[in-house]
Short mmCIF file of C-alpha atoms in Angstrom, two decimals:
data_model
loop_
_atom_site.label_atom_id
_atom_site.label_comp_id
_atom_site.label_asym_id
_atom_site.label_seq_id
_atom_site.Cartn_x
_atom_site.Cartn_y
_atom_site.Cartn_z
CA UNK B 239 0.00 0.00 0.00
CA UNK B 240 1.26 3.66 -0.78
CA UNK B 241 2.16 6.04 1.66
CA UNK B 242 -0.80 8.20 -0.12
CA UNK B 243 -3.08 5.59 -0.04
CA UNK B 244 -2.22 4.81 3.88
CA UNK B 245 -2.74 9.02 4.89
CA UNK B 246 -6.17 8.88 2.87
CA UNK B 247 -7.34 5.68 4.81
CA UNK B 248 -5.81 7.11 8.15
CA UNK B 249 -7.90 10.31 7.66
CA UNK B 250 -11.04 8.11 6.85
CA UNK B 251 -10.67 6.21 10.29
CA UNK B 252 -10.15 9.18 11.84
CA UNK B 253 -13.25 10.47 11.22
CA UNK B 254 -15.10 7.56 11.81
CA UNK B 255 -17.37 5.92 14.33
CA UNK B 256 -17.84 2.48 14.27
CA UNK B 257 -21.61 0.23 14.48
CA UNK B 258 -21.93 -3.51 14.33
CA UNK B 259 -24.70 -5.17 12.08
CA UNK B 260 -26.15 -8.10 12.56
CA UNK B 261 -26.88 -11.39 9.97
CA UNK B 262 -28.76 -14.55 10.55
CA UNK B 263 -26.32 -17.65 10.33
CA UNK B 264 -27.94 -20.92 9.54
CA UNK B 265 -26.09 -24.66 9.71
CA UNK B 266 -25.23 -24.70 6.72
CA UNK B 267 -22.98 -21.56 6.78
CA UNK B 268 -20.88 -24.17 9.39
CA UNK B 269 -19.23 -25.46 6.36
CA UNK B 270 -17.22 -22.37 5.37
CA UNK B 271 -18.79 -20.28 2.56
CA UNK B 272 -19.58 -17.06 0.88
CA UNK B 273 -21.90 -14.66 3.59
CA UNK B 274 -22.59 -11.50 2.82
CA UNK B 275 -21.39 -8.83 5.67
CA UNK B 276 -22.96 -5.90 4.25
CA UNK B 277 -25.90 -5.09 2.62
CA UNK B 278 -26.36 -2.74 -0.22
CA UNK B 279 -27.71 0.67 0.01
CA UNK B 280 -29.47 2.62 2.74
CA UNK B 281 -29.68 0.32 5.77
CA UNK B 282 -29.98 0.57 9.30
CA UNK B 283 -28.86 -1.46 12.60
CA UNK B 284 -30.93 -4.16 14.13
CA UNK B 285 -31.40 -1.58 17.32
CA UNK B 286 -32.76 1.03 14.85
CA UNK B 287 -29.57 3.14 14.52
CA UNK B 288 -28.39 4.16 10.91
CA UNK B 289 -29.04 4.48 8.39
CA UNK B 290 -25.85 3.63 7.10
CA UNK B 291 -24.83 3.88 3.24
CA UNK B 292 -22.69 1.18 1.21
CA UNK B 293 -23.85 2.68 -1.94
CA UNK B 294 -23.92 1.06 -5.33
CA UNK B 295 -21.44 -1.44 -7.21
CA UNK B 296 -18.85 1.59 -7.59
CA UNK B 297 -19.03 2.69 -3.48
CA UNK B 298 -19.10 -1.10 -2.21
CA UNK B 299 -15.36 -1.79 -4.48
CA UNK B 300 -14.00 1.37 -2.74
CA UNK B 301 -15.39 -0.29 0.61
CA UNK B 302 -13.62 -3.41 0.12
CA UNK B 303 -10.18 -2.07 -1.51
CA UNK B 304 -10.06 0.36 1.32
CA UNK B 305 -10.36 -2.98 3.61
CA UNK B 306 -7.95 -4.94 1.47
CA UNK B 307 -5.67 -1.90 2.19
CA UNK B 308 -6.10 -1.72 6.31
CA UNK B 309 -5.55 -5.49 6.64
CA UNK B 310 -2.96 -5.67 3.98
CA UNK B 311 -1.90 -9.29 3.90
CA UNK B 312 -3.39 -10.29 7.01
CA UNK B 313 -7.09 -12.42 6.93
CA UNK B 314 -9.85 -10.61 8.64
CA UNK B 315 -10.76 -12.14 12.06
CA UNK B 316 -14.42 -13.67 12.82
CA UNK B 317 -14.60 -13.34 16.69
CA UNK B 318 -17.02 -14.22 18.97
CA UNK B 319 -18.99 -11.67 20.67
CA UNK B 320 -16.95 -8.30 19.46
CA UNK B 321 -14.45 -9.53 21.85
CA UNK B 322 -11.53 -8.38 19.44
CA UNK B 323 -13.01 -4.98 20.15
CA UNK B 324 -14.12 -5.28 24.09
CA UNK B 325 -10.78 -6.95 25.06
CA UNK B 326 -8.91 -3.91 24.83
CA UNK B 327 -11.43 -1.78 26.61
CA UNK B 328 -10.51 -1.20 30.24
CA UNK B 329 -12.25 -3.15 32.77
CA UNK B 330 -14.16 -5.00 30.39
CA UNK B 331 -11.51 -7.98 29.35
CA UNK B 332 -12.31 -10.65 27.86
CA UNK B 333 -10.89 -13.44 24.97
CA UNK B 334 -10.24 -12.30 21.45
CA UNK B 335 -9.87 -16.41 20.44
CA UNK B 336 -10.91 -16.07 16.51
CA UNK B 337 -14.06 -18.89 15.57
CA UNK B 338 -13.27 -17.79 11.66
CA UNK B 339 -10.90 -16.08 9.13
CA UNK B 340 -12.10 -14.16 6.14
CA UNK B 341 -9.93 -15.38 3.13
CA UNK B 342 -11.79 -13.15 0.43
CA UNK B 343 -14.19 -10.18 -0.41
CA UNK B 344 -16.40 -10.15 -3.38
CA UNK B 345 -18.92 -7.01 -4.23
CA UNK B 346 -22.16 -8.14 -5.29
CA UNK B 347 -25.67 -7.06 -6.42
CA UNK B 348 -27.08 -6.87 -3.24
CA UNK B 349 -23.77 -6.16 -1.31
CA UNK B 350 -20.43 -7.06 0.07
CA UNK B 351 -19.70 -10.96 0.57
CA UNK B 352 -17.29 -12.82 2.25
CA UNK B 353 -15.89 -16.57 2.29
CA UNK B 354 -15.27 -17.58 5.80
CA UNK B 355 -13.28 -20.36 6.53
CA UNK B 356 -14.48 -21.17 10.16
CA UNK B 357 -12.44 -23.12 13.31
CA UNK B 358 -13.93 -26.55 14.32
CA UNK B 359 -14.96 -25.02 17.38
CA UNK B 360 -16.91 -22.37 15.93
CA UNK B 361 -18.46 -24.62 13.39
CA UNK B 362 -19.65 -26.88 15.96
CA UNK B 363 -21.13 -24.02 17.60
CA UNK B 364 -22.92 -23.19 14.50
CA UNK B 365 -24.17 -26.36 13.55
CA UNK B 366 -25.91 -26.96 17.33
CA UNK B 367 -27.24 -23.36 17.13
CA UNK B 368 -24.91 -21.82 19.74
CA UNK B 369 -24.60 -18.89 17.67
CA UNK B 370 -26.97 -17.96 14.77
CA UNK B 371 -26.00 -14.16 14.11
CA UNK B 372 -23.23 -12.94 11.85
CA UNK B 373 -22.43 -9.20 12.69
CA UNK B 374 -19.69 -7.19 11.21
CA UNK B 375 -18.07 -3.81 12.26
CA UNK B 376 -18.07 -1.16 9.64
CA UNK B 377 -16.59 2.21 10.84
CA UNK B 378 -18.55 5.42 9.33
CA UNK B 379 -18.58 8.88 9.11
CA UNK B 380 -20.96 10.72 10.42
CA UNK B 381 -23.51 10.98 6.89
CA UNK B 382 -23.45 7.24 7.31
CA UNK B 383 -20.99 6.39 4.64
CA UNK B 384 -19.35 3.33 5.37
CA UNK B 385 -15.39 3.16 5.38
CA UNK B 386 -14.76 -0.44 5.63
CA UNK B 387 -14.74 -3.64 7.48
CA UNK B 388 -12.80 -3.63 10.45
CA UNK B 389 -14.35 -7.52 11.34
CA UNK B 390 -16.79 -9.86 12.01
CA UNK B 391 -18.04 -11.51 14.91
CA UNK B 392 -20.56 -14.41 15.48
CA UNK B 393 -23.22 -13.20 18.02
CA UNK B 394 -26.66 -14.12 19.63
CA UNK B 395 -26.85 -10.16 20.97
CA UNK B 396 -29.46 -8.73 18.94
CA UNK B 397 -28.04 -5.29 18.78
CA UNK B 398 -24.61 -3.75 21.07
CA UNK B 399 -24.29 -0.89 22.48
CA UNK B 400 -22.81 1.23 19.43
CA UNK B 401 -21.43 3.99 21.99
CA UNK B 402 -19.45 1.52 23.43
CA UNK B 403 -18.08 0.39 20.32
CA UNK B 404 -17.43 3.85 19.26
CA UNK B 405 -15.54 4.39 22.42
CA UNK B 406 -13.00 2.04 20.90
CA UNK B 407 -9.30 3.53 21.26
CA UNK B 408 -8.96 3.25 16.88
CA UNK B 409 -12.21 4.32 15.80
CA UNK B 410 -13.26 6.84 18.64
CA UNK B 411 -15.21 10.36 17.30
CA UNK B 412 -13.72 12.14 20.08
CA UNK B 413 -10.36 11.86 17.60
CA UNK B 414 -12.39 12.89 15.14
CA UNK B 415 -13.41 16.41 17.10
CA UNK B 416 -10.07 16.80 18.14
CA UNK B 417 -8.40 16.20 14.63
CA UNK B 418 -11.19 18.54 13.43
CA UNK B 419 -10.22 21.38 15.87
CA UNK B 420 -6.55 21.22 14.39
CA UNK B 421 -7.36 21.73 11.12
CA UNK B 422 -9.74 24.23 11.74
CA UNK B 423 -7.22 26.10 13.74
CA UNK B 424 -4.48 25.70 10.88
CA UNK B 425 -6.68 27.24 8.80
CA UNK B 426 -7.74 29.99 11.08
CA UNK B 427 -11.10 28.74 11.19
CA UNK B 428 -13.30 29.47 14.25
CA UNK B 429 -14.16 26.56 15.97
CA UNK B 430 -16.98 24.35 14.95
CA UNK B 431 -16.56 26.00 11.33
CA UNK B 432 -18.43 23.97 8.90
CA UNK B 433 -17.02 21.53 5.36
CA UNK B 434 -17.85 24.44 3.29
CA UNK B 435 -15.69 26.56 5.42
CA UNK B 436 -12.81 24.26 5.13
CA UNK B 437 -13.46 23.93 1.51
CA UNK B 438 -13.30 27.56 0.81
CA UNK B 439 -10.16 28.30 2.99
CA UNK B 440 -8.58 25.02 0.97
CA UNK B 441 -9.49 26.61 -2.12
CA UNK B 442 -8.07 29.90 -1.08
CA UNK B 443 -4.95 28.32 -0.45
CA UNK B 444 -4.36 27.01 -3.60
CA UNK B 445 -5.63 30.03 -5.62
CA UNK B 446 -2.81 31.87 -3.43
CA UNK B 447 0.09 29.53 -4.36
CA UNK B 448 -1.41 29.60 -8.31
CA UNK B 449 -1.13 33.04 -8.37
CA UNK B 450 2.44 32.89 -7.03
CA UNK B 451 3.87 30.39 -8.91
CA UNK B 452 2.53 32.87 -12.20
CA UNK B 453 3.94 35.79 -10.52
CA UNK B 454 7.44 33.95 -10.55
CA UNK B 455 7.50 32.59 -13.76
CA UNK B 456 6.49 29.47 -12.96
CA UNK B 457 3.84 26.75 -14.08
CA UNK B 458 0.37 26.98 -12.36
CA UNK B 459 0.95 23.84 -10.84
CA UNK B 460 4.23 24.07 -9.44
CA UNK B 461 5.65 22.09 -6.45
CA UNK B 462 5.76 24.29 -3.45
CA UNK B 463 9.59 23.17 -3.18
CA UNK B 464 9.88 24.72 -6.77
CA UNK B 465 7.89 28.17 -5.11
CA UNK B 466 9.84 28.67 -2.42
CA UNK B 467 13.50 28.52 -4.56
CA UNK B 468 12.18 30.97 -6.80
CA UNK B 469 10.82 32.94 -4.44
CA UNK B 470 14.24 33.12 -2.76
CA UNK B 471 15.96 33.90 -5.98
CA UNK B 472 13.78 36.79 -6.71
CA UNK B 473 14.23 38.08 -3.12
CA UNK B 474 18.18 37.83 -3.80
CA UNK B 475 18.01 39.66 -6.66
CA UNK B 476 16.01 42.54 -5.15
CA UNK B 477 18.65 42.57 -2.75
CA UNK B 478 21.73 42.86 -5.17
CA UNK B 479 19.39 45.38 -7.07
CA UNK B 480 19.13 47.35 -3.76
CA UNK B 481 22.76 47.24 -2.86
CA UNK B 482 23.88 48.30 -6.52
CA UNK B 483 22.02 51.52 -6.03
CA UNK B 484 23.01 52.16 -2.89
CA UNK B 485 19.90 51.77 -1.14
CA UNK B 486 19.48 49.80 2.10
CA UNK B 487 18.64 45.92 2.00
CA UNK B 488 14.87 46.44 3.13
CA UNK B 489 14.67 49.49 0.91
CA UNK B 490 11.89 49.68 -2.07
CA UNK B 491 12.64 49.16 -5.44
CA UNK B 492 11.05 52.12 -6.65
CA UNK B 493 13.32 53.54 -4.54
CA UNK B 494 16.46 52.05 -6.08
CA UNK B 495 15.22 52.53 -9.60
CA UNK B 496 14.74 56.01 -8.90
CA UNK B 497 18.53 56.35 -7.88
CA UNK B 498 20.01 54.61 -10.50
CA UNK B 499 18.28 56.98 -13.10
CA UNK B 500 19.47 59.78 -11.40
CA UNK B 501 23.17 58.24 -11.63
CA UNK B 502 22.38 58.18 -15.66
CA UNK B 503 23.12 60.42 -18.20
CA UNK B 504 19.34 62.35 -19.11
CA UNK B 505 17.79 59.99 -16.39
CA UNK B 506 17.21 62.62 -13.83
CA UNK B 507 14.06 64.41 -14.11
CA UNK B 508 14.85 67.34 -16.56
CA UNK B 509 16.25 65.82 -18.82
CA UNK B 510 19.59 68.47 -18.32
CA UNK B 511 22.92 66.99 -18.88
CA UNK B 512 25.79 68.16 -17.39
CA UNK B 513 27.75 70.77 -19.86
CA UNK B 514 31.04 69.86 -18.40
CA UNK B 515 30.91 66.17 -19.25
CA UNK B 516 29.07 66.04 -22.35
CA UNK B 517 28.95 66.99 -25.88
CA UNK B 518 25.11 66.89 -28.31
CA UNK B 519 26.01 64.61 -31.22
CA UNK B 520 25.36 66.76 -33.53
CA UNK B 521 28.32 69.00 -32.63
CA UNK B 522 30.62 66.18 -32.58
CA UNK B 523 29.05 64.82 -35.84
CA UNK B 524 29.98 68.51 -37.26
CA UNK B 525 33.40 68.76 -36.02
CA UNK B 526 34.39 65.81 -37.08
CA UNK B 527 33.14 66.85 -40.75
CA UNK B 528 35.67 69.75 -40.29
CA UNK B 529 38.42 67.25 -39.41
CA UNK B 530 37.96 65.38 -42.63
CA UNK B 531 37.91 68.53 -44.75
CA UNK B 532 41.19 69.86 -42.99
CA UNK B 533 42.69 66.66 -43.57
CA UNK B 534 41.36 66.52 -47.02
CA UNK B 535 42.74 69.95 -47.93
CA UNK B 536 46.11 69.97 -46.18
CA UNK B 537 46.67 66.17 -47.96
CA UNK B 538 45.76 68.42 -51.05
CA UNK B 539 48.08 71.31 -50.41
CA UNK B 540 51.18 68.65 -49.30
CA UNK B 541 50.19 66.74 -52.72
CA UNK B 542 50.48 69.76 -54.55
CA UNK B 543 54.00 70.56 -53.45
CA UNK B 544 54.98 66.95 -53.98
CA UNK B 545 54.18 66.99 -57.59
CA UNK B 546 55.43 70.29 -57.82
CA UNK B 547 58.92 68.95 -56.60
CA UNK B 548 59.20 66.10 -58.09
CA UNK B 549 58.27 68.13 -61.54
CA UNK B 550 60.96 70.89 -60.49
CA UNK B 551 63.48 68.21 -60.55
CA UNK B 552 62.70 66.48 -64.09
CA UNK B 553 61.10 63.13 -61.78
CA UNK B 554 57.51 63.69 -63.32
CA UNK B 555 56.34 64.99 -66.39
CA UNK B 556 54.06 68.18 -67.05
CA UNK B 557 51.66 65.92 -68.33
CA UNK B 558 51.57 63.40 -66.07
CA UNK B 559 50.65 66.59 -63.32
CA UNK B 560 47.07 65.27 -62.80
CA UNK B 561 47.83 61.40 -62.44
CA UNK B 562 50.58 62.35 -59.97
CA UNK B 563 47.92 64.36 -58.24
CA UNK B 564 45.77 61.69 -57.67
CA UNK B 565 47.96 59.38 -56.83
CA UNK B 566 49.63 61.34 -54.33
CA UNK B 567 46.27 61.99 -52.12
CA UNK B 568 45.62 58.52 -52.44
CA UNK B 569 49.14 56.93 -51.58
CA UNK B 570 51.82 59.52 -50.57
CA UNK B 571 53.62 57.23 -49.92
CA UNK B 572 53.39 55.36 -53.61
CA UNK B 573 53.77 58.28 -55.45
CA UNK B 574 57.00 58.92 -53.48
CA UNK B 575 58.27 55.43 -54.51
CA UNK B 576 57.44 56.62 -58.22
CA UNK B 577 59.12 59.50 -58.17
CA UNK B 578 62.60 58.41 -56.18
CA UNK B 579 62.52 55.25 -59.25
CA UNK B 580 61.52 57.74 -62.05
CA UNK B 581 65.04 58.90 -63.75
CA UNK B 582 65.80 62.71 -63.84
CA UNK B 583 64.29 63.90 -67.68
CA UNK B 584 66.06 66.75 -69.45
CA UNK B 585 64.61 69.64 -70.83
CA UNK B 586 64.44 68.16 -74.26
CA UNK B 587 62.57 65.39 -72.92
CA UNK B 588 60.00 67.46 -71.12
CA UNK B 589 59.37 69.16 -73.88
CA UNK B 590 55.54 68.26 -75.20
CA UNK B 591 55.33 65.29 -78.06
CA UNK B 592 55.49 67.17 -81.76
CA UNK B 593 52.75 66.54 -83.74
CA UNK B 594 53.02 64.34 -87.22
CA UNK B 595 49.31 65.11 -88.79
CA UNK B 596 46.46 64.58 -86.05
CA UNK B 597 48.57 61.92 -83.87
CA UNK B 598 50.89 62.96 -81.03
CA UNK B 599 53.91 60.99 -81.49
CA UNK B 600 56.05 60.33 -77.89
CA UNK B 601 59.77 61.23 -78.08
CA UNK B 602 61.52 58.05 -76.60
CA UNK B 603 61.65 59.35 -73.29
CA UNK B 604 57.75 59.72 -72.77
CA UNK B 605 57.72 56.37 -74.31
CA UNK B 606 60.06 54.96 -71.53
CA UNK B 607 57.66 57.05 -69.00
CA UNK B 608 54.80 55.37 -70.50
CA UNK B 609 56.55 52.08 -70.53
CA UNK B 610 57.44 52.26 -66.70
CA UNK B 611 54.05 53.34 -65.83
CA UNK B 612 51.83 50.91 -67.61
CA UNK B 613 50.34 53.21 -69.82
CA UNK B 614 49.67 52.61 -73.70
CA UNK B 615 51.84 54.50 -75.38
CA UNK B 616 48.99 55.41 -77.97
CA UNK B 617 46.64 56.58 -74.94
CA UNK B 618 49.40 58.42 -72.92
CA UNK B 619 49.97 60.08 -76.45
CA UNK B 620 46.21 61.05 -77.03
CA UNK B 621 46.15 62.24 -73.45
CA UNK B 622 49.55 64.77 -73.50
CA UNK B 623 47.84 65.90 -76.73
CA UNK B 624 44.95 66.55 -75.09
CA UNK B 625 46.24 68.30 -72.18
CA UNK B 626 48.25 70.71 -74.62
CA UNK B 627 45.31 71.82 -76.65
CA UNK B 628 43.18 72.70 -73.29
CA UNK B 629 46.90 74.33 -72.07
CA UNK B 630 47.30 76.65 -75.25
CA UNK B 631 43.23 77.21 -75.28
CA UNK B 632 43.86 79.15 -71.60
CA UNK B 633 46.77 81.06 -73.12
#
């Protein structure tokens, strides 16, 4: 039997009283058969107490597995006379000597049955009429339902004294009250609160640890192990939150938000940042455009004197003014490696190509330049030509 199972049927005894029924035995039962122990339905004792319920097919197989689970392995005793129950009432005594052991239970249409296998004595007893009453005890709780069969006894007593019985030490209601009280009081119910009361402060309860398990991030129907560590995380981290803005460890977060937006730039209320430390974007975003054209132009101006230079000293052809240029901004330090290659030209060969018809013709040393650079000679020919007519157009 589960651990689960054993709490639910402790609860159920706990809350139960206990009567004792009574059946007619006959000779032949002497032999050891099925007799049913409890009747179907509504029912009441022999003495007029009751009613008591057993219910239908469904309620009877939770009677008996709730009985196969109290006596576990054990067989279920047939005394005589209750004295299983009596014997261990003070100053009452008494034999507990069993006439009969109960080696199955079986639910049927008109109730729970039981095969008895019965000692000679008691059979003997049976068959001369000594006994002629079967009568089980079935605690109850207090609507009537049955719980299960604590045992049977044979009996010629028309009807006990179910106080008595109730006042056994396992089944007594006075547990019941007092178990009762406890909850009641764990609940912070006033005493004598009603089931519905209990029911609503149960369902309180769990509405209370739904909504908390949400509030953390967690699944509606988290363990309350699971809860708690996530309710202790988030508690740390309000704490490191707190101590990161300074704030003291009981402080409010508000609080601590509050700060830390008043430790960041624009975070404070108006908005004001402090002139001292910083600078709007778009004046950066404008001087730095005036950095790039100040590089730009002085790159310009130290390109133009480069050139200049290197045409001063017969290193780079008039015509070839532009590429150097270019070439210059781009790589200073290229055209520099040009220029300290290129050999020195002499007048003569800086003079611009002569002209034979409409094609410049290159004199051999702006064909070596050409040659040394890359160029087609035809195209560096076309372009010198070029750069002549727009030369003597501005004169």
């Amino acid at each position: 039997m589960s651990l689960a199972m054993k709490d639910n049927l402790k609860d159920l005894l706990s809350a139960a009283s206990v009567a004792a029924l009574q059946s007619p035995l006959s000779a032949g039962d002497a032999a050891g058969s099925w007799v049913r122990l409890v009747p179907a339905g509504r029912f009441s004792a022999r003495d007029g107490r009751g009613p008591f319920e057993a219910g239908g097919r469904a309620a009877m197989e939770a009677i008996v597995e709730r009985t196969r689970s109290y006596h576990g392995r054990n067989d279920i005793v047939v005394d005589y006379d209750h004295q299983s129950v009596f014997g261990v009432k003070d100053g009452v005594g008494g034999t507990a000597r069993a006439a009969g052991w109960i080696k199955a239970l079986e639910v049927r249409q008109d109730g729970i049955w039981g095969r008895i296998e019965w000692t000679e004595t008691a059979a003997a007893a049976i068959r001369s009429g000594e006994y002629r009453y079967l009568s089980p005890v079935i605690p109850h709780a207090k609507d009537g339902r049955i719980v299960l069969i604590h045992n049977v006894a044979v009996t010629n007593t028309p009807a006990l004294d179910l106080d008595a019985l109730a006042a056994s030490a396992k089944f007594s209601p006075a547990t019941e009250d007092h178990e009762m009280e406890k909850i009641l009081a764990a609940l912070g119910l006033a005493k004598g609160s009603g089931e519905d009361a209990v029911l609503a402060a149960l369902n309180a309860i769990a509405a209370s640890t739904t909504a908390i398990a949400k509030a953390l991030g967690l699944p509606e129907d988290a363990k309350p192990a699971d809860i708690t560590r996530a309710a202790e995380a988030a508690c740390a981290d309000r704490s490191k939150l707190l101590e990161a803005a300074g704030q003291k460890p009981d402080g409010k977060v508000d609080d601590a938000i509050a700060a830390m937006k008043a430790k960041t730039p624009g975070g404070d209320k108006s908005g004001a940042l402090d002139p001292t430390k910083y600078v709007p974007i778009e004046q950066v975003s404008a001087l730095q455009a005036d950095l790039k054209a100040l590089k730009d132009q002085v790159g310009a101006d130290k390109a133009e004197e480069m050139v200049e230079a290197a045409m001063k000293a017969g290193k780079l052809a008039p015509g070839l003014k532009d590429w150097g240029l270019d070439l210059c901004k781009a790589d200073p330090a290229k055209f520099e490696a040009f220029v300290g290659g290129a050999p020195a030209l002499t007048q003569t060969q800086l003079k611009t190509p002569k002209k034979e018809g409409d094609t410049a013709v290159l004199t051999a040393e702006q064909s070596s330049v050409a040659k040394m650079l890359g160029l087609d000679p035809k195209d560096y020919a076309e372009t010198l030509k070029a750069e002549r007519s727009t030369a003597e157009e501005l004169h």
